[in-house]
Amino acid sequence: MTAKKIYKVIVYASLVLIVLFSGGCSSESDFESACPKPGWWDDVSIDGVTINSYDDLMTYWQNKERTNNQFFKAAYQAILDHPDNTNIVVNSINLMPYTDKGYPYTKEMLEYAVNNYFDYKTPLANYGGKTGDTIAGIVEKLAGIYNGEGSYGKTIELINRLFKEREKEINDHMLELISLKLAAAYYESGKKDEAINTLENAIAKYNGSWEERLKEQLNNYLSN
């Protein structure tokens, strides 16, 4: 065997070892590993439905003939098919919790988006909001889950990061909703003054549609 052939054999063997030890033979994506398919997956058909773009996703979201589980499955499959298309991945994750409220990995799915796409900018074509609205919606849902399980510190850390890095890119309506979650986390963790300050700041600063809810929650904290 010539030196050239020996070199080729060594290179080939090295590549095989890299694939084996790096898990390269696995077809499971990072997303699927963190967020397994729901148990009903094989019982729901989405034959003829293919999501290859952000427009496809939003069109199917608005389709009144599809079921909730069909949207969830189509969006989930689109993430697997287009893992590099951030518009598909982030917006799918933002919408999927509305269509399967019993999905056991919703928290992990939202955390996947926050951990990997915190700087994502929402396309503004045909949308009257701001570029940070989608990730803000994901944060709002995740904060609700954290508060529900008593992980108030996680809510406080996450929302304060959002305000620090992206507040100017989020619409006032969403900022008010998120402020409600932050105030609740402060209050339930024994930080009443921070909770009151959060609500007072939101009432004074934002011009969304949740002001009455903010005032109601503020009055409740002040009277207790």
PDB file of C-alpha atoms in Angstrom:
ATOM      1  CA  MET A   1       0.000   0.000   0.000  1.00  0.00           C
ATOM      2  CA  THR A   2       1.411   3.361  -0.987  1.00  0.00           C
ATOM      3  CA  ALA A   3       1.831   6.249   1.434  1.00  0.00           C
ATOM      4  CA  LYS A   4      -0.983   8.097  -0.366  1.00  0.00           C
ATOM      5  CA  LYS A   5      -3.427   5.195   0.126  1.00  0.00           C
ATOM      6  CA  ILE A   6      -2.432   4.839   3.773  1.00  0.00           C
ATOM      7  CA  TYR A   7      -3.135   8.568   4.273  1.00  0.00           C
ATOM      8  CA  LYS A   8      -6.600   8.206   2.721  1.00  0.00           C
ATOM      9  CA  VAL A   9      -7.423   5.250   4.977  1.00  0.00           C
ATOM     10  CA  ILE A  10      -6.349   7.205   8.071  1.00  0.00           C
ATOM     11  CA  VAL A  11      -8.420  10.260   7.058  1.00  0.00           C
ATOM     12  CA  TYR A  12     -11.505   8.111   6.389  1.00  0.00           C
ATOM     13  CA  ALA A  13     -11.175   6.297   9.704  1.00  0.00           C
ATOM     14  CA  SER A  14     -10.804   9.609  11.536  1.00  0.00           C
ATOM     15  CA  LEU A  15     -13.965  10.970   9.950  1.00  0.00           C
ATOM     16  CA  VAL A  16     -15.898   7.858  10.958  1.00  0.00           C
ATOM     17  CA  LEU A  17     -14.737   8.228  14.564  1.00  0.00           C
ATOM     18  CA  ILE A  18     -15.697  11.923  14.620  1.00  0.00           C
ATOM     19  CA  VAL A  19     -19.199  11.100  13.404  1.00  0.00           C
ATOM     20  CA  LEU A  20     -19.658   8.299  15.911  1.00  0.00           C
ATOM     21  CA  PHE A  21     -18.406  10.152  18.954  1.00  0.00           C
ATOM     22  CA  SER A  22     -20.110  13.466  18.103  1.00  0.00           C
ATOM     23  CA  GLY A  23     -23.510  11.833  17.742  1.00  0.00           C
ATOM     24  CA  GLY A  24     -23.554  12.702  14.045  1.00  0.00           C
ATOM     25  CA  CYS A  25     -25.579   9.600  13.246  1.00  0.00           C
ATOM     26  CA  SER A  26     -28.512  10.870  15.317  1.00  0.00           C
ATOM     27  CA  SER A  27     -31.408  12.410  13.381  1.00  0.00           C
ATOM     28  CA  GLU A  28     -32.833  14.092  16.491  1.00  0.00           C
ATOM     29  CA  SER A  29     -32.469  17.872  16.470  1.00  0.00           C
ATOM     30  CA  ASP A  30     -31.594  20.010  19.481  1.00  0.00           C
ATOM     31  CA  PHE A  31     -35.178  21.263  19.481  1.00  0.00           C
ATOM     32  CA  GLU A  32     -36.700  17.788  19.366  1.00  0.00           C
ATOM     33  CA  SER A  33     -34.366  16.615  22.102  1.00  0.00           C
ATOM     34  CA  ALA A  34     -35.445  19.462  24.386  1.00  0.00           C
ATOM     35  CA  CYS A  35     -39.105  19.361  23.337  1.00  0.00           C
ATOM     36  CA  PRO A  36     -40.252  15.836  22.377  1.00  0.00           C
ATOM     37  CA  LYS A  37     -43.222  15.346  20.079  1.00  0.00           C
ATOM     38  CA  PRO A  38     -46.591  15.205  21.856  1.00  0.00           C
ATOM     39  CA  GLY A  39     -48.189  11.843  22.507  1.00  0.00           C
ATOM     40  CA  TRP A  40     -50.974  12.471  19.993  1.00  0.00           C
ATOM     41  CA  TRP A  41     -48.528  13.097  17.116  1.00  0.00           C
ATOM     42  CA  ASP A  42     -49.312   9.961  15.069  1.00  0.00           C
ATOM     43  CA  ASP A  43     -53.063  10.466  15.454  1.00  0.00           C
ATOM     44  CA  VAL A  44     -53.101  13.854  13.703  1.00  0.00           C
ATOM     45  CA  SER A  45     -52.758  14.198   9.941  1.00  0.00           C
ATOM     46  CA  ILE A  46     -51.332  17.246   8.184  1.00  0.00           C
ATOM     47  CA  ASP A  47     -51.179  15.689   4.718  1.00  0.00           C
ATOM     48  CA  GLY A  48     -50.724  18.363   2.085  1.00  0.00           C
ATOM     49  CA  VAL A  49     -49.594  20.999   4.591  1.00  0.00           C
ATOM     50  CA  THR A  50     -46.038  22.245   4.210  1.00  0.00           C
ATOM     51  CA  ILE A  51     -44.645  25.305   5.955  1.00  0.00           C
ATOM     52  CA  ASN A  52     -41.539  26.625   4.245  1.00  0.00           C
ATOM     53  CA  SER A  53     -41.677  30.322   5.125  1.00  0.00           C
ATOM     54  CA  TYR A  54     -42.909  32.858   7.649  1.00  0.00           C
ATOM     55  CA  ASP A  55     -45.799  33.719   5.307  1.00  0.00           C
ATOM     56  CA  ASP A  56     -46.759  30.029   5.100  1.00  0.00           C
ATOM     57  CA  LEU A  57     -46.786  29.849   8.894  1.00  0.00           C
ATOM     58  CA  MET A  58     -48.974  32.917   9.360  1.00  0.00           C
ATOM     59  CA  THR A  59     -51.332  31.846   6.592  1.00  0.00           C
ATOM     60  CA  TYR A  60     -51.855  28.466   8.246  1.00  0.00           C
ATOM     61  CA  TRP A  61     -52.273  30.146  11.638  1.00  0.00           C
ATOM     62  CA  GLN A  62     -55.190  32.118  10.164  1.00  0.00           C
ATOM     63  CA  ASN A  63     -56.701  29.059   8.453  1.00  0.00           C
ATOM     64  CA  LYS A  64     -60.093  28.502  10.083  1.00  0.00           C
ATOM     65  CA  GLU A  65     -60.369  24.918   8.793  1.00  0.00           C
ATOM     66  CA  ARG A  66     -57.353  23.467  10.553  1.00  0.00           C
ATOM     67  CA  THR A  67     -57.514  22.132  14.102  1.00  0.00           C
ATOM     68  CA  ASN A  68     -55.308  23.298  16.942  1.00  0.00           C
ATOM     69  CA  ASN A  69     -53.345  20.057  16.924  1.00  0.00           C
ATOM     70  CA  GLN A  70     -52.841  20.302  13.175  1.00  0.00           C
ATOM     71  CA  PHE A  71     -51.279  23.732  13.568  1.00  0.00           C
ATOM     72  CA  PHE A  72     -49.061  22.535  16.411  1.00  0.00           C
ATOM     73  CA  LYS A  73     -47.850  19.576  14.372  1.00  0.00           C
ATOM     74  CA  ALA A  74     -47.294  21.603  11.200  1.00  0.00           C
ATOM     75  CA  ALA A  75     -45.382  24.296  13.097  1.00  0.00           C
ATOM     76  CA  TYR A  76     -43.328  21.713  15.002  1.00  0.00           C
ATOM     77  CA  GLN A  77     -42.463  19.952  11.745  1.00  0.00           C
ATOM     78  CA  ALA A  78     -41.524  23.283  10.169  1.00  0.00           C
ATOM     79  CA  ILE A  79     -39.010  23.854  12.974  1.00  0.00           C
ATOM     80  CA  LEU A  80     -37.461  20.452  12.256  1.00  0.00           C
ATOM     81  CA  ASP A  81     -37.432  21.116   8.504  1.00  0.00           C
ATOM     82  CA  HIS A  82     -36.073  24.673   8.724  1.00  0.00           C
ATOM     83  CA  PRO A  83     -33.947  24.976  11.885  1.00  0.00           C
ATOM     84  CA  ASP A  84     -31.975  27.879  10.364  1.00  0.00           C
ATOM     85  CA  ASN A  85     -35.062  29.938   9.518  1.00  0.00           C
ATOM     86  CA  THR A  86     -35.420  32.062  12.635  1.00  0.00           C
ATOM     87  CA  ASN A  87     -38.730  33.540  11.496  1.00  0.00           C
ATOM     88  CA  ILE A  88     -40.265  30.073  11.372  1.00  0.00           C
ATOM     89  CA  VAL A  89     -38.658  28.803  14.576  1.00  0.00           C
ATOM     90  CA  VAL A  90     -39.405  31.761  16.856  1.00  0.00           C
ATOM     91  CA  ASN A  91     -42.896  32.508  15.604  1.00  0.00           C
ATOM     92  CA  SER A  92     -43.851  28.836  15.711  1.00  0.00           C
ATOM     93  CA  ILE A  93     -42.752  28.638  19.338  1.00  0.00           C
ATOM     94  CA  ASN A  94     -44.679  31.805  20.143  1.00  0.00           C
ATOM     95  CA  LEU A  95     -47.912  30.446  18.639  1.00  0.00           C
ATOM     96  CA  MET A  96     -47.771  26.732  19.483  1.00  0.00           C
ATOM     97  CA  PRO A  97     -48.692  27.096  23.205  1.00  0.00           C
ATOM     98  CA  TYR A  98     -52.089  28.467  22.167  1.00  0.00           C
ATOM     99  CA  THR A  99     -52.888  25.291  20.242  1.00  0.00           C
ATOM    100  CA  ASP A 100     -51.870  22.625  22.766  1.00  0.00           C
ATOM    101  CA  LYS A 101     -52.212  23.985  26.278  1.00  0.00           C
ATOM    102  CA  GLY A 102     -51.546  20.541  27.702  1.00  0.00           C
ATOM    103  CA  TYR A 103     -48.189  20.023  25.987  1.00  0.00           C
ATOM    104  CA  PRO A 104     -45.879  18.901  28.829  1.00  0.00           C
ATOM    105  CA  TYR A 105     -42.761  20.615  27.438  1.00  0.00           C
ATOM    106  CA  THR A 106     -44.111  24.120  26.907  1.00  0.00           C
ATOM    107  CA  LYS A 107     -41.678  25.581  29.443  1.00  0.00           C
ATOM    108  CA  GLU A 108     -38.722  23.891  27.755  1.00  0.00           C
ATOM    109  CA  MET A 109     -39.933  25.088  24.359  1.00  0.00           C
ATOM    110  CA  LEU A 110     -40.197  28.705  25.493  1.00  0.00           C
ATOM    111  CA  GLU A 111     -36.805  28.472  27.209  1.00  0.00           C
ATOM    112  CA  TYR A 112     -35.349  27.124  23.962  1.00  0.00           C
ATOM    113  CA  ALA A 113     -36.483  30.304  22.194  1.00  0.00           C
ATOM    114  CA  VAL A 114     -35.251  32.620  24.955  1.00  0.00           C
ATOM    115  CA  ASN A 115     -31.873  30.893  25.190  1.00  0.00           C
ATOM    116  CA  ASN A 116     -31.243  30.851  21.458  1.00  0.00           C
ATOM    117  CA  TYR A 117     -33.147  33.788  19.944  1.00  0.00           C
ATOM    118  CA  PHE A 118     -33.361  36.544  22.559  1.00  0.00           C
ATOM    119  CA  ASP A 119     -32.306  39.171  19.985  1.00  0.00           C
ATOM    120  CA  TYR A 120     -34.830  38.019  17.358  1.00  0.00           C
ATOM    121  CA  LYS A 121     -36.585  40.836  15.483  1.00  0.00           C
ATOM    122  CA  THR A 122     -40.185  40.391  14.343  1.00  0.00           C
ATOM    123  CA  PRO A 123     -40.795  41.171  10.631  1.00  0.00           C
ATOM    124  CA  LEU A 124     -42.811  44.395  10.458  1.00  0.00           C
ATOM    125  CA  ALA A 125     -44.337  43.847   7.005  1.00  0.00           C
ATOM    126  CA  ASN A 126     -48.125  43.658   7.498  1.00  0.00           C
ATOM    127  CA  TYR A 127     -47.629  44.063  11.247  1.00  0.00           C
ATOM    128  CA  GLY A 128     -48.220  47.272  13.187  1.00  0.00           C
ATOM    129  CA  GLY A 129     -46.215  46.397  16.276  1.00  0.00           C
ATOM    130  CA  LYS A 130     -42.517  46.477  17.100  1.00  0.00           C
ATOM    131  CA  THR A 131     -39.563  44.212  16.419  1.00  0.00           C
ATOM    132  CA  GLY A 132     -39.308  42.894  19.985  1.00  0.00           C
ATOM    133  CA  ASP A 133     -42.943  41.850  20.303  1.00  0.00           C
ATOM    134  CA  THR A 134     -42.546  38.164  19.449  1.00  0.00           C
ATOM    135  CA  ILE A 135     -39.781  37.463  21.925  1.00  0.00           C
ATOM    136  CA  ALA A 136     -41.664  39.596  24.473  1.00  0.00           C
ATOM    137  CA  GLY A 137     -44.713  37.374  23.998  1.00  0.00           C
ATOM    138  CA  ILE A 138     -42.561  34.325  24.624  1.00  0.00           C
ATOM    139  CA  VAL A 139     -41.089  35.916  27.757  1.00  0.00           C
ATOM    140  CA  GLU A 140     -44.573  36.820  29.027  1.00  0.00           C
ATOM    141  CA  LYS A 141     -45.775  33.229  28.652  1.00  0.00           C
ATOM    142  CA  LEU A 142     -42.615  31.813  30.222  1.00  0.00           C
ATOM    143  CA  ALA A 143     -42.862  34.233  33.167  1.00  0.00           C
ATOM    144  CA  GLY A 144     -46.412  33.030  33.740  1.00  0.00           C
ATOM    145  CA  ILE A 145     -45.166  29.457  33.962  1.00  0.00           C
ATOM    146  CA  TYR A 146     -42.321  30.438  36.301  1.00  0.00           C
ATOM    147  CA  ASN A 147     -44.726  32.304  38.582  1.00  0.00           C
ATOM    148  CA  GLY A 148     -47.116  29.369  38.546  1.00  0.00           C
ATOM    149  CA  GLU A 149     -44.429  27.028  39.822  1.00  0.00           C
ATOM    150  CA  GLY A 150     -43.061  29.525  42.340  1.00  0.00           C
ATOM    151  CA  SER A 151     -39.835  30.283  40.443  1.00  0.00           C
ATOM    152  CA  TYR A 152     -40.147  34.010  41.080  1.00  0.00           C
ATOM    153  CA  GLY A 153     -36.422  34.661  40.868  1.00  0.00           C
ATOM    154  CA  LYS A 154     -36.384  33.342  37.315  1.00  0.00           C
ATOM    155  CA  THR A 155     -39.233  35.666  36.349  1.00  0.00           C
ATOM    156  CA  ILE A 156     -37.491  38.678  37.885  1.00  0.00           C
ATOM    157  CA  GLU A 157     -34.184  37.915  36.189  1.00  0.00           C
ATOM    158  CA  LEU A 158     -35.763  37.214  32.803  1.00  0.00           C
ATOM    159  CA  ILE A 159     -38.054  40.248  32.643  1.00  0.00           C
ATOM    160  CA  ASN A 160     -35.446  42.670  33.942  1.00  0.00           C
ATOM    161  CA  ARG A 161     -33.126  41.433  31.223  1.00  0.00           C
ATOM    162  CA  LEU A 162     -35.853  41.980  28.637  1.00  0.00           C
ATOM    163  CA  PHE A 163     -36.515  45.522  29.870  1.00  0.00           C
ATOM    164  CA  LYS A 164     -32.817  46.340  29.928  1.00  0.00           C
ATOM    165  CA  GLU A 165     -32.029  45.030  26.469  1.00  0.00           C
ATOM    166  CA  ARG A 166     -35.236  45.404  24.449  1.00  0.00           C
ATOM    167  CA  GLU A 167     -37.811  47.646  26.151  1.00  0.00           C
ATOM    168  CA  LYS A 168     -37.791  50.232  23.343  1.00  0.00           C
ATOM    169  CA  GLU A 169     -38.536  47.481  20.801  1.00  0.00           C
ATOM    170  CA  ILE A 170     -41.736  46.266  22.514  1.00  0.00           C
ATOM    171  CA  ASN A 171     -45.242  47.698  22.252  1.00  0.00           C
ATOM    172  CA  ASP A 172     -46.831  49.272  25.339  1.00  0.00           C
ATOM    173  CA  HIS A 173     -49.638  46.714  25.540  1.00  0.00           C
ATOM    174  CA  MET A 174     -47.115  43.887  25.897  1.00  0.00           C
ATOM    175  CA  LEU A 175     -44.953  45.888  28.310  1.00  0.00           C
ATOM    176  CA  GLU A 176     -47.951  46.311  30.606  1.00  0.00           C
ATOM    177  CA  LEU A 177     -48.715  42.588  30.528  1.00  0.00           C
ATOM    178  CA  ILE A 178     -45.111  41.757  31.321  1.00  0.00           C
ATOM    179  CA  SER A 179     -45.070  44.328  34.142  1.00  0.00           C
ATOM    180  CA  LEU A 180     -48.000  42.505  35.740  1.00  0.00           C
ATOM    181  CA  LYS A 181     -45.977  39.286  35.730  1.00  0.00           C
ATOM    182  CA  LEU A 182     -42.905  41.034  37.141  1.00  0.00           C
ATOM    183  CA  ALA A 183     -44.871  42.767  39.900  1.00  0.00           C
ATOM    184  CA  ALA A 184     -46.484  39.469  40.889  1.00  0.00           C
ATOM    185  CA  ALA A 185     -43.070  37.814  41.095  1.00  0.00           C
ATOM    186  CA  TYR A 186     -41.754  40.596  43.325  1.00  0.00           C
ATOM    187  CA  TYR A 187     -44.818  40.559  45.564  1.00  0.00           C
ATOM    188  CA  GLU A 188     -44.936  36.781  45.979  1.00  0.00           C
ATOM    189  CA  SER A 189     -41.225  36.684  46.828  1.00  0.00           C
ATOM    190  CA  GLY A 190     -41.718  39.216  49.614  1.00  0.00           C
ATOM    191  CA  LYS A 191     -40.526  42.324  47.758  1.00  0.00           C
ATOM    192  CA  LYS A 192     -43.651  44.452  48.100  1.00  0.00           C
ATOM    193  CA  ASP A 193     -41.940  47.804  47.450  1.00  0.00           C
ATOM    194  CA  GLU A 194     -40.454  46.549  44.178  1.00  0.00           C
ATOM    195  CA  ALA A 195     -43.867  45.218  43.143  1.00  0.00           C
ATOM    196  CA  ILE A 196     -45.526  48.574  43.810  1.00  0.00           C
ATOM    197  CA  ASN A 197     -42.766  50.485  42.018  1.00  0.00           C
ATOM    198  CA  THR A 198     -43.091  48.189  39.001  1.00  0.00           C
ATOM    199  CA  LEU A 199     -46.817  48.842  38.685  1.00  0.00           C
ATOM    200  CA  GLU A 200     -46.551  52.591  39.298  1.00  0.00           C
ATOM    201  CA  ASN A 201     -43.838  52.847  36.664  1.00  0.00           C
ATOM    202  CA  ALA A 202     -45.899  50.879  34.140  1.00  0.00           C
ATOM    203  CA  ILE A 203     -48.985  53.049  34.730  1.00  0.00           C
ATOM    204  CA  ALA A 204     -46.986  56.243  34.277  1.00  0.00           C
ATOM    205  CA  LYS A 205     -44.812  55.119  31.383  1.00  0.00           C
ATOM    206  CA  TYR A 206     -46.881  52.896  29.089  1.00  0.00           C
ATOM    207  CA  ASN A 207     -50.028  53.627  27.124  1.00  0.00           C
ATOM    208  CA  GLY A 208     -51.422  50.155  26.532  1.00  0.00           C
ATOM    209  CA  SER A 209     -54.828  48.597  27.118  1.00  0.00           C
ATOM    210  CA  TRP A 210     -54.077  47.009  30.492  1.00  0.00           C
ATOM    211  CA  GLU A 211     -53.940  50.157  32.644  1.00  0.00           C
ATOM    212  CA  GLU A 212     -57.075  49.287  34.614  1.00  0.00           C
ATOM    213  CA  ARG A 213     -55.640  45.872  35.422  1.00  0.00           C
ATOM    214  CA  LEU A 214     -52.394  47.520  36.545  1.00  0.00           C
ATOM    215  CA  LYS A 215     -54.299  49.906  38.837  1.00  0.00           C
ATOM    216  CA  GLU A 216     -56.379  47.067  40.239  1.00  0.00           C
ATOM    217  CA  GLN A 217     -53.309  45.032  41.086  1.00  0.00           C
ATOM    218  CA  LEU A 218     -51.573  48.118  42.533  1.00  0.00           C
ATOM    219  CA  ASN A 219     -54.523  48.895  44.810  1.00  0.00           C
ATOM    220  CA  ASN A 220     -54.553  45.280  45.961  1.00  0.00           C
ATOM    221  CA  TYR A 221     -50.871  45.440  46.925  1.00  0.00           C
ATOM    222  CA  LEU A 222     -51.258  48.812  48.650  1.00  0.00           C
ATOM    223  CA  SER A 223     -54.163  47.575  50.780  1.00  0.00           C
ATOM    224  CA  ASN A 224     -52.395  44.406  51.958  1.00  0.00           C
TER     225      ASN A 224
END
